Structure formats: structure tokens, C-alpha cells
XYZ file of C-alpha atoms in Angstrom:
597
model
C 15.178 -13.943 -1.191
C 17.433 -11.343 -2.640
C 16.882 -7.642 -1.465
C 16.919 -7.000 -5.227
C 13.851 -9.230 -6.290
C 12.018 -7.700 -3.322
C 12.440 -3.851 -4.003
C 9.569 -4.084 -6.450
C 6.662 -6.416 -7.248
C 7.219 -7.858 -10.878
C 5.004 -9.724 -13.441
C 7.173 -13.010 -14.544
C 6.806 -15.246 -17.224
C 6.115 -18.880 -16.935
C 9.610 -19.631 -17.985
C 11.249 -16.803 -16.019
C 9.602 -18.191 -13.263
C 10.909 -21.498 -13.481
C 14.064 -20.501 -13.900
C 14.172 -18.183 -10.588
C 12.616 -21.195 -8.786
C 15.332 -23.608 -9.813
C 18.257 -20.986 -9.240
C 16.520 -20.472 -5.596
C 16.694 -24.160 -5.232
C 20.232 -24.488 -6.216
C 21.874 -21.573 -4.080
C 19.492 -22.758 -0.685
C 17.069 -19.465 -0.765
C 14.137 -21.545 -2.306
C 12.922 -22.361 1.365
C 12.189 -18.385 1.919
C 9.420 -18.651 -0.679
C 8.357 -22.017 1.097
C 8.230 -19.756 4.151
C 6.522 -16.746 2.644
C 3.966 -19.021 1.529
C 3.326 -20.648 5.096
C 2.815 -16.932 5.874
C 0.372 -16.753 3.243
C -1.211 -19.988 3.778
C -1.825 -19.037 7.580
C -4.177 -16.847 6.361
C -6.181 -19.452 4.068
C -6.502 -22.049 6.774
C -8.729 -19.572 8.517
C -11.001 -20.348 5.591
C -10.445 -24.362 4.762
C -13.771 -25.236 4.544
C -14.768 -22.031 1.928
C -11.921 -23.469 0.069
C -12.687 -26.787 -0.002
C -16.429 -25.913 -1.177
C -15.280 -23.784 -3.888
C -12.931 -26.641 -5.363
C -15.986 -28.827 -5.058
C -17.784 -26.177 -7.127
C -15.177 -25.609 -9.795
C -14.945 -29.508 -10.418
C -18.593 -29.780 -10.580
C -18.778 -26.955 -12.736
C -15.933 -27.836 -15.042
C -17.569 -31.236 -15.310
C -20.958 -30.025 -16.568
C -19.353 -27.885 -19.006
C -17.395 -31.177 -20.378
C -21.016 -32.806 -20.182
C -22.772 -29.867 -21.975
C -19.943 -30.208 -24.743
C -20.652 -33.965 -25.421
C -24.516 -33.605 -25.466
C -24.194 -30.979 -27.960
C -22.060 -33.547 -30.299
C -24.804 -35.899 -29.824
C -27.324 -33.062 -30.434
C -26.005 -31.932 -33.646
C -25.462 -35.848 -34.718
C -29.276 -36.757 -34.203
C -30.182 -33.458 -36.026
C -27.657 -34.484 -39.134
C -28.886 -37.819 -38.907
C -32.148 -37.070 -38.412
C -32.440 -39.781 -35.415
C -35.397 -37.357 -33.711
C -36.472 -39.745 -30.483
C -33.588 -38.522 -28.484
C -33.509 -35.330 -29.462
C -35.684 -33.970 -26.558
C -33.498 -35.548 -24.053
C -30.373 -34.636 -25.127
C -31.045 -31.071 -25.594
C -32.875 -30.692 -22.083
C -29.134 -32.429 -20.778
C -27.215 -29.687 -23.123
C -29.128 -26.906 -21.672
C -29.493 -27.807 -18.329
C -25.847 -28.546 -17.685
C -24.874 -25.577 -19.516
C -27.319 -23.349 -17.089
C -25.822 -25.178 -14.218
C -22.217 -24.695 -15.051
C -23.017 -21.063 -15.359
C -24.858 -20.667 -12.125
C -22.116 -22.452 -10.608
C -19.348 -20.563 -12.206
C -21.081 -17.474 -10.748
C -21.172 -18.703 -7.538
C -17.596 -19.263 -8.058
C -16.731 -16.536 -8.793
C -18.882 -14.634 -5.925
C -17.423 -16.969 -3.316
C -14.161 -16.243 -4.669
C -14.345 -12.221 -4.554
C -16.115 -12.653 -0.936
C -13.034 -14.606 0.429
C -10.485 -12.510 -1.576
C -12.247 -9.314 0.145
C -12.035 -11.029 3.718
C -8.574 -12.338 3.483
C -7.191 -8.841 2.039
C -8.854 -7.120 5.166
C -7.596 -9.579 7.131
C -4.110 -9.211 6.206
C -4.387 -4.817 5.313
C -5.436 -4.914 9.397
C -2.920 -6.856 10.639
C -0.348 -4.742 9.006
C -1.695 -1.643 9.882
C -1.563 -2.389 13.476
C 2.073 -3.485 13.215
C 3.001 -0.347 10.796
C 1.795 1.908 13.405
C 3.271 0.035 16.308
C 6.793 -0.462 14.520
C 9.618 1.292 15.636
C 10.051 4.459 14.276
C 13.366 4.481 13.052
C 13.063 1.111 11.516
C 9.695 2.404 10.044
C 11.509 5.505 8.422
C 13.958 3.339 6.484
C 11.032 2.932 3.999
C 9.582 5.908 1.880
C 5.697 6.535 2.507
C 5.433 5.518 -0.845
C 6.864 1.999 -0.899
C 4.793 1.356 2.712
C 1.468 2.460 0.614
C 2.846 -0.135 -2.333
C 2.974 -2.872 -0.183
C 0.276 -1.787 1.861
C -2.010 -1.576 -1.176
C -0.739 -3.649 -4.236
C 1.486 -6.513 -2.342
C -1.406 -7.092 0.073
C -4.001 -7.289 -2.876
C -1.876 -9.452 -4.830
C -1.534 -12.115 -1.774
C -4.933 -12.032 -0.795
C -6.139 -12.788 -4.547
C -3.968 -16.287 -4.609
C -4.157 -16.625 -0.711
C -7.400 -18.256 -1.306
C -7.250 -18.924 -4.996
C -4.078 -20.738 -5.899
C -4.656 -24.065 -4.593
C -8.053 -24.174 -6.159
C -6.691 -23.162 -9.150
C -3.996 -25.543 -9.291
C -6.479 -28.474 -8.649
C -9.212 -27.107 -11.264
C -6.505 -26.192 -13.881
C -4.841 -29.879 -13.766
C -8.547 -31.460 -13.480
C -9.629 -29.295 -16.545
C -6.816 -30.196 -18.590
C -6.784 -34.175 -17.650
C -10.451 -34.204 -18.035
C -10.557 -32.381 -21.610
C -7.839 -34.457 -23.037
C -9.262 -37.669 -21.852
C -12.734 -36.391 -23.702
C -10.589 -35.972 -27.289
C -8.746 -39.217 -26.637
C -11.781 -41.243 -26.261
C -12.762 -40.267 -29.548
C -9.479 -40.112 -31.603
C -6.004 -40.452 -30.618
C -4.266 -38.345 -33.350
C -6.958 -35.416 -32.730
C -5.842 -35.510 -29.165
C -2.004 -35.296 -29.601
C -2.808 -32.640 -32.000
C -4.473 -30.755 -29.307
C -2.087 -31.737 -26.516
C 1.162 -30.725 -28.457
C -0.704 -27.262 -30.467
C -1.003 -26.102 -26.599
C 2.575 -25.821 -25.404
C 3.536 -24.966 -29.111
C 1.315 -21.857 -29.007
C 2.051 -21.151 -25.321
C 5.731 -20.706 -26.036
C 5.602 -18.423 -29.142
C 3.105 -16.017 -27.501
C 5.469 -15.964 -24.348
C 8.362 -15.175 -26.602
C 6.454 -12.286 -28.103
C 4.712 -11.072 -24.433
C 7.754 -10.608 -23.114
C 8.769 -8.158 -25.734
C 5.410 -6.624 -25.579
C 5.879 -6.261 -21.594
C 9.075 -4.368 -21.929
C 7.234 -2.158 -23.906
C 4.330 -2.317 -21.823
C 6.778 -1.282 -18.588
C 8.271 1.679 -20.865
C 4.962 3.071 -21.209
C 4.112 2.811 -17.691
C 7.504 4.384 -16.608
C 6.657 7.208 -19.298
C 3.172 7.825 -17.949
C 4.819 7.917 -14.077
C 7.311 10.629 -15.255
C 4.446 12.604 -16.802
C 2.292 12.101 -13.773
C 4.862 12.874 -11.551
C 5.437 16.307 -13.529
C 1.425 17.177 -13.276
C 1.842 16.715 -9.563
C 4.717 18.688 -9.038
C 3.408 21.350 -11.202
C -0.025 21.527 -9.878
C 1.679 21.572 -6.069
C 4.173 24.033 -6.652
C 1.713 26.746 -8.735
C 1.811 29.477 -6.932
C 5.829 29.230 -7.084
C 5.339 28.858 -10.877
C 2.957 32.055 -10.778
C 5.311 33.934 -8.828
C 8.136 33.512 -11.180
C 5.935 33.849 -14.098
C 7.124 30.683 -15.722
C 3.634 29.357 -16.590
C 4.508 29.382 -20.336
C 7.919 27.455 -19.871
C 5.679 24.694 -17.743
C 3.201 24.962 -20.750
C 6.096 23.800 -23.146
C 7.703 21.449 -20.837
C 3.927 19.818 -20.527
C 3.800 19.340 -23.997
C 7.289 18.071 -24.569
C 6.412 14.940 -22.004
C 3.442 14.579 -23.916
C 5.181 14.258 -26.925
C 7.507 11.345 -25.530
C 4.321 9.481 -24.052
C 2.581 9.715 -27.473
C 5.763 8.384 -29.485
C 6.271 5.440 -27.056
C 2.805 4.294 -26.664
C 2.385 4.575 -30.584
C 5.537 2.167 -30.955
C 3.841 0.111 -28.263
C 0.272 0.354 -30.476
C 2.391 -0.959 -33.252
C 4.210 -3.609 -31.882
C 0.831 -4.828 -30.091
C -1.020 -4.932 -33.486
C 2.248 -6.905 -35.070
C 1.708 -9.291 -32.238
C -1.805 -9.784 -32.379
C -1.356 -10.899 -36.248
C 1.455 -12.955 -35.874
C -0.534 -14.766 -33.020
C -3.836 -14.695 -34.892
C -1.896 -16.290 -37.986
C -0.118 -19.117 -35.792
C -3.667 -19.966 -34.516
C -5.259 -19.952 -37.554
C -2.536 -22.302 -38.969
C -3.265 -24.846 -35.917
C -6.894 -24.613 -36.040
C -6.836 -24.941 -39.752
C -4.379 -28.324 -39.298
C -7.230 -29.834 -36.947
C -10.038 -28.303 -38.825
C -8.396 -30.289 -41.909
C -7.562 -33.392 -39.775
C -11.479 -33.449 -39.077
C -12.639 -32.714 -42.378
C -10.682 -36.025 -43.451
C -11.937 -37.991 -40.421
C -15.663 -36.817 -41.809
C -14.514 -37.537 -45.389
C -13.628 -41.026 -44.336
C -16.760 -41.453 -42.558
C -14.703 -42.035 -39.559
C -16.477 -39.324 -37.175
C -19.532 -37.471 -37.249
C -20.297 -33.833 -37.720
C -21.052 -33.838 -33.541
C -17.701 -35.262 -32.936
C -15.994 -32.898 -35.518
C -17.647 -29.621 -33.389
C -16.758 -31.181 -29.972
C -12.847 -32.176 -31.229
C -12.393 -28.153 -32.529
C -14.429 -26.744 -29.023
C -12.322 -29.031 -26.886
C -9.070 -28.358 -28.773
C -9.423 -24.314 -28.064
C -10.332 -25.529 -24.348
C -7.362 -27.626 -23.859
C -5.005 -24.936 -25.181
C -6.657 -22.487 -22.478
C -6.316 -25.173 -19.684
C -2.794 -25.557 -20.575
C -2.397 -21.951 -20.242
C -3.645 -21.929 -16.863
C -1.932 -24.473 -15.502
C 1.601 -23.151 -16.727
C 0.255 -19.474 -15.457
C -0.181 -20.676 -11.972
C 3.956 -21.012 -11.860
C 4.604 -16.751 -12.189
C 1.432 -16.480 -9.878
C 3.286 -18.583 -7.089
C 6.611 -16.693 -7.586
C 4.648 -13.101 -7.524
C 2.397 -14.004 -4.592
C 5.863 -15.314 -2.672
C 7.471 -11.764 -3.564
C 4.792 -9.812 -2.236
C 4.380 -11.984 0.997
C 8.019 -11.359 1.565
C 7.904 -7.388 1.293
C 5.116 -7.608 3.497
C 6.546 -9.852 6.133
C 9.541 -7.326 5.976
C 7.089 -4.767 7.208
C 5.404 -7.007 9.959
C 8.945 -8.197 11.029
C 9.941 -4.551 12.005
C 10.967 -4.203 15.587
C 8.148 -2.772 17.661
C 7.875 0.398 19.790
C 8.841 -0.069 23.404
C 5.764 -0.297 25.534
C 6.217 -0.286 29.414
C 2.839 -1.150 30.744
C 3.606 0.353 34.061
C 3.448 3.422 32.532
C -0.386 3.652 33.161
C 0.193 4.111 36.650
C 1.040 7.612 35.637
C -2.676 8.692 34.893
C -3.622 9.189 38.258
C -1.360 11.946 38.681
C -2.421 13.996 35.435
C -3.901 16.626 37.166
C -1.105 17.972 39.044
C 1.167 17.760 35.785
C 4.603 15.687 34.973
C 8.112 16.894 35.180
C 10.505 16.015 32.151
C 14.151 14.858 32.495
C 17.145 14.131 29.883
C 20.315 12.681 31.814
C 23.310 12.431 30.025
C 21.868 11.502 26.792
C 23.390 10.202 23.630
C 21.482 9.625 20.327
C 22.605 8.904 16.759
C 20.429 8.492 13.846
C 23.414 6.241 12.460
C 26.220 5.106 14.916
C 28.994 6.913 13.284
C 27.052 10.361 13.411
C 25.704 11.513 17.101
C 23.083 14.078 16.893
C 22.953 14.501 20.818
C 25.555 13.828 23.218
C 26.148 14.139 27.010
C 23.276 16.372 27.393
C 20.583 17.216 30.083
C 17.090 18.695 29.860
C 14.536 19.426 32.297
C 11.004 20.776 32.388
C 8.544 21.127 35.285
C 4.669 21.642 35.652
C 3.553 25.362 35.006
C 6.746 26.087 33.079
C 7.353 27.012 29.891
C 11.180 25.917 28.093
C 12.604 26.661 24.906
C 14.782 25.350 23.053
C 17.030 27.215 20.687
C 19.741 26.757 17.899
C 20.524 26.689 14.439
C 18.389 24.619 12.096
C 19.291 20.908 11.685
C 21.142 20.933 15.177
C 18.501 18.361 16.925
C 16.029 20.506 18.507
C 13.497 18.266 16.345
C 15.469 14.919 17.527
C 14.893 16.047 21.290
C 11.037 16.289 20.746
C 11.159 12.526 19.202
C 13.144 11.575 22.447
C 10.704 12.677 24.809
C 7.853 11.550 22.562
C 9.198 8.137 22.947
C 9.708 7.880 19.175
C 13.484 7.162 19.532
C 15.367 5.814 22.600
C 18.799 7.289 23.747
C 21.556 5.024 22.890
C 22.937 5.833 26.467
C 21.223 8.232 29.660
C 17.670 8.618 30.458
C 14.670 10.188 29.107
C 12.038 10.084 31.888
C 8.620 11.578 33.058
C 8.171 11.704 36.772
C 5.030 12.302 38.345
C 4.044 14.585 41.716
C 4.370 11.108 43.458
C 7.338 10.605 42.924
C 7.220 8.072 40.351
C 9.341 7.952 37.340
C 8.870 5.913 33.898
C 11.507 5.818 30.666
C 9.536 7.356 27.514
C 7.777 4.979 25.692
C 4.991 4.640 23.541
C 2.210 4.326 26.732
C 3.308 7.598 27.826
C 2.695 9.190 24.665
C -1.236 9.761 25.497
C 0.347 12.549 28.004
C 1.594 14.731 25.291
C 0.206 17.316 22.830
C 2.538 17.951 19.890
C 2.271 20.273 17.231
C 5.029 19.599 14.772
C 6.706 21.740 12.271
C 4.496 22.482 9.047
C 0.996 22.580 7.948
C -0.944 19.987 9.714
C -4.206 21.003 8.753
C -6.698 18.423 6.673
C -9.217 18.787 4.305
C -12.886 19.185 5.992
C -14.333 21.268 8.172
C -12.559 22.879 11.532
C -14.697 20.602 13.884
C -13.208 17.799 12.061
C -9.699 18.888 12.810
C -10.391 19.646 15.969
C -12.113 16.490 16.984
C -8.809 14.363 15.155
C -7.498 15.520 18.974
C -10.516 14.783 21.028
C -13.610 13.224 19.179
C -16.183 13.453 22.522
C -15.270 17.484 22.458
C -18.562 19.638 23.121
C -18.669 23.020 21.460
C -17.826 24.821 24.283
C -14.637 23.423 24.463
C -13.648 23.364 21.095
C -14.355 27.287 21.354
C -12.494 27.700 24.451
C -9.331 25.905 22.728
C -9.966 28.141 19.711
C -10.006 31.338 22.262
C -6.587 30.212 23.811
C -5.079 29.747 20.358
C -6.071 33.099 19.415
C -8.084 31.383 16.718
C -11.778 31.770 17.645
C -11.388 35.609 16.323
C -11.328 34.651 12.612
C -13.363 31.538 13.101
C -16.265 33.410 14.185
C -16.171 35.845 11.326
C -16.074 32.661 9.113
C -19.568 31.792 7.146
C -20.359 28.488 9.333
C -17.733 28.917 12.407
C -16.372 26.121 13.442
C -18.440 23.920 10.735
C -16.668 26.175 8.052
C -14.679 23.924 5.115
C -10.918 24.232 4.588
C -8.879 22.725 1.936
C -6.138 20.140 2.030
C -3.096 21.410 4.002
C -5.442 24.575 5.115
C -6.187 25.873 1.848
C -8.257 29.033 2.148
C -6.446 29.707 5.294
C -2.944 31.933 5.860
C -0.384 30.324 7.344
C -0.597 31.961 10.718
C -4.427 30.789 10.512
C -3.570 27.121 10.203
C -1.056 27.171 12.963
C -3.451 28.653 15.405
C -5.869 25.935 14.619
C -3.203 23.631 15.023
C -2.291 24.863 18.398
C -5.882 24.774 19.180
C -6.305 20.892 18.623
C -3.357 20.337 20.486
C -5.177 22.463 23.645
C -7.995 20.971 22.836
C -6.304 17.422 23.787
C -5.895 18.655 26.809
C -2.743 16.329 27.771
C -0.425 17.745 30.539
C 2.543 18.039 28.242
C 2.547 20.424 25.427
C 5.185 20.360 22.882
C 5.444 23.037 20.169
C 7.951 22.837 17.363
C 8.252 25.880 15.477
C 4.340 26.094 15.652
C 4.221 29.850 16.398
C 6.882 30.827 13.397
C 3.888 32.157 11.280
C 2.662 34.345 13.955
C 2.961 37.925 14.577
C 5.165 38.826 17.691
C 1.930 40.323 19.659
C -0.462 36.792 18.583
C 2.642 34.690 19.622
C 2.770 36.220 23.419
C -0.892 35.910 23.573
C -1.061 32.486 22.606
C 1.916 31.692 24.840
C 0.307 33.257 27.994
C -3.028 31.800 27.347
C -1.711 28.339 27.458
C -0.032 29.195 30.856
C -2.550 31.249 32.467
C -5.657 29.006 31.266
C -3.823 26.013 31.757
C -1.492 26.527 34.693
C -0.550 23.086 35.037
C 0.730 22.023 31.618
C 4.509 21.492 30.877
C 4.983 23.658 27.911
C 8.129 23.016 25.592
C 8.614 25.231 22.623
C 11.437 25.070 19.628
C 11.829 28.514 18.326
C 14.081 31.008 16.608
C 12.251 33.731 17.874
C 13.633 36.169 20.583
C 10.054 37.170 21.959
C 9.485 33.641 22.956
C 12.584 33.781 25.570
C 11.196 36.002 27.727
C 8.501 34.242 28.454
C 9.986 31.266 29.203
C 11.422 29.909 32.501
C 14.067 28.067 30.966
C 16.210 28.181 28.051
C 18.414 25.549 26.608
C 20.839 25.899 23.467
C 21.209 23.259 21.069
C 24.582 23.301 19.074
C 27.244 21.081 18.192
C 25.583 18.007 19.667
C 25.332 19.563 23.117
C 22.093 21.021 24.967
C 23.042 23.394 27.241
C 20.802 25.309 29.869
C 21.164 28.888 29.709
C 21.138 30.993 32.752
C 19.246 34.489 32.787
C 22.118 36.653 31.196
C 22.994 34.168 28.517
C 19.347 33.779 27.318
C 19.054 37.669 26.864
C 22.298 37.418 25.027
C 20.881 34.830 22.797
C 17.523 36.965 22.512
C 19.634 39.922 21.425
C 21.390 37.432 18.887
C 18.526 36.501 17.121
């Protein structure tokens, strides 16, 4: 399937779907659609017994519905003809078949919903594991919004059709044929009127619905733009207030509302006109069928019951035809969604080296990190790190300094094994001399405090337990003390049970940073990475935090990226990152670098 089609899930009309399927067949890419459906059926086959039962119930329910309609015809004929001897039996048949049809329809709905939920959960669980284990660079080619859209909307589309698509085809075709045969049994002309009117009304309605969908798309796009404005406004409310431009944003809000109102009213008027036209066409066809039935009734060719049956089943035949034709866009839409999901599934996996687990026996002694002759580029033509080396030992604080955007965070990603160098080595060495390249299996040996506010909504305890779920209260308090956070946490109304808002709302930036550092300390991994993690702290607190980490966790290897000169005096090694090079500074150069900050 072409990339252009994969960017966004689209609702297709049946005729658009047919044209697309034909074009796919002609250009040879129809096999991709088949591959997508093979992938969908790989989940469907897990529930093949339930699907067969679903089909059986559907056929039985449809048959009972037809039996009920035919029985109602005879009931009407009996009453209008005053033939009462079989009335009780036919009423029992009609009521019984209707009740059973209702029960089976409800059971089918229940089974379909349960199966869809199971398939949805199966696919989401598989996709979630594969996304989490995907190569960092490959995954970052997709925006988080796109990933969430695929993970939720596309999975929902696939799961909704994985179970029901085949039964829907069989039941729709069976219903159409059975209904047509029932009408044909009583009158050939009425069967032809019903058969021809179904596609005629469908074609007319699709032409109008195509235009209606365009209006609907415009309304949705306008609604998205309005929502984007609202989200950005509320997210940046502090900035808006500080600039004193709240009235301007109030006017802008009303401008967006007027645009949304205008397009919504245009869409509403089109809906009204469309509904009137379709209703008129429907009435014309209904009057034709009704007039023909009156003619047959006038000539005594049919009874009142047969007339009722004709009119009822003509409508049912149109509905059955729509169900049959609507399967095509569902088939294509599910294929598009499956293709979008498979793109995530097929992303390259992270590097896993099973031998890394042998390092766990040396955790207490700490680990030595080293980079040798490393070259790395996010894009082949634009190197971020070239011919660079770095070393960090247990008990050391190592600083990475340099201008923003020169590659300090990239070095952190290399150390975490999130990205792999194009050349050179990035390794972790245990006290017994064993070495392993950085990979996903060595990441549990790291505690990481990234740039930005990483505090989530919930209690302080819940934020801390993200790092270590089974931590005791004493261990959490100790971690808070090391991070110099206990001094403000203990003054809060509920201590560590106190709640904080999203992105640490209710805390200062410095307090949020100290909580993030406490969380990393609580994890108690042998290697600690602090990426601008002390930027909001005052110099005194920053030095206390780093000294606490060294004194109370002496075997930790600590790497800090910073723009603060106060950090350098506490570091055993200082590396400058500039012009793609990582260079170790001697004591004199480090002292001069501190003065140049």
C-alpha cells in the first residue's frame, strides 16, 4: 500500500473502495492488501470456533426473522378473512420466532462485543510490547500523536472487523438472497421492483453522502483547530497572563467560535436538504411499491397479509443490499489500519545481548563506562559525535559541558543503549574485567534524570515508587534526604502522601527536580545519569545533592551534563562537547572552563 494512503485512516465510499481495489489489482499492490488481511486473520483464527458459532446464530436469527414476517402475513390474512381456526397457532409462531430472533440478536451482539474486546486487547498488548522494544531512532520517526492514533483508532478498526468481517459477509449475503427469494415466491414483479430500487437508492445516497462527508471533514478539521487553540492556551496560561494578553486570546477564542459556527450551520443546512431529498426518493419508491400492491390487491391477486409482507421485505432488501455493499469499504479500511499497525510491528528491535545479565553479580562494586573512537549521526550526512572517547569510574562524578545542541544528551542516549554508534565502542565493564557493549539489557543498571519536568500527577509516594515498587517508607525518606527534598516534603500536609499535579503542578521547578533526583536515587542503580537535572537548584543545594550522592552511595558512577560552573569543582573528570568532539579537560582547562561559564 502506498505511503500516501497509510498516513491517515480514511472513510471510503463503496465506489471509491471498488476503484481503489481495482487500481491495486492493476498496479500489482493488491497483494499488500491480502497480506494485511492475513495479518488480521492471524488474530481471528484464535477464535475460529466462536466465529463459526457467531455465523450459525446469525443465520438462525435471520431465518427466524423471515419466519416471523411470513407468519405475520398469514395472521393478517386470517383476521381479514375471518378464518380463526389457525389464528392461535400462527400467533404463537409469529411471537415465538420474533422473541427467539430478538434473543439471538442480543446473544450475537454480546458475543461480537466480547470477541472484539479480546482481539483488541490481544493486538494492543502485542503492539505495546513491540513499540516499547522498538529501536529508538526508528520509533522517533513517528510522532507520539501518530503512534497513539495507530495504537487506539487503527487497532479498534481492525479488532472490530477481525471477528465480524467474514460473518458479516455471509450473513449479509444470506439475508439478501433469502429476503429476495421470499418476495420472489409471492410475486416476480414485486421482487424486481425491490431488487432494482435497492441499488438505485444506494447510488443516489452515496453521491449525496460523499458531499456530506466532505462537509463533515471540514467540521472535524475546524473542531481540531479549535481544540488545538484551547489546549495551547490553557497549557501556556502562565505566559499569557504574564504578557497581559488575556483579552487578545479571548477575542481569538470568539473568532474561532464564529468560524466553527459558520461551517457547522452550512453543514447542518446540507444535512437537512440531503435528508429531504433522500426521504422524497424513498417515498417515491415506496409509493411505486405501494401502488403496485394496491393494484394487486384491487385485482384480488394478493391478500392484505401479502401486501404487508411485500412492503416490509422490500425495505429489508434495501437494508440487506446496503450491508452487502458496505462490506467493501470496511474491507479496505481495515486493510489500511492493519498496514499502519504493521509498520510499527515491523520496526527494528532494540539491541539485546543476553550475556549482559552476568554483570549483575558485580553490582555492589560499581561499573566503569567507556567510549572509544565513537562516531554517531542521526542522519548519515550530519554527524553529531565523531572520533570521541570518554571514561567514568565508580565513585566518580564526571561532567559533560558544552553549548546547547552539541551532543551532550546524545552521549547520554549512547550510554543508555538507546542508540548505537556507527563506529567505535560504548561499553560497560565490571570489577571482574568482563565487558559488554551498551544495549537494552544493560539499561537496568542506570538511574536517569532527563531534562525537563518528569513529575506525574499523583502522590509523592506514587512518583517515587515508579523507580522501585517495593521500596519501604524508610528507603523513600532516605532518597528524599539525599536529594535535599525531605526538607520540604515533610512540611507538606500529608508528607509523602501529598498530591502533586501534572508536571509537578503545585511544586516549584527546584522542588520538582529534587523529587526526580530522589526517584533516581531510590532506584539505587550503580550508574546515575543527570541530564541538566540540577539546573533549577541554587548552587548550595546543588552541591549538597551531589555530595550526598557521592558520600552515601560511594560506588556509584555519576555523569552530569551541566552549564553550571559550581558542578565542575566536584567532578573528577570534565569533558567538553563541541564541534562533534568530546575532549577531556585537564584541571587547568577545567578551571578555566568554569570561569568561562
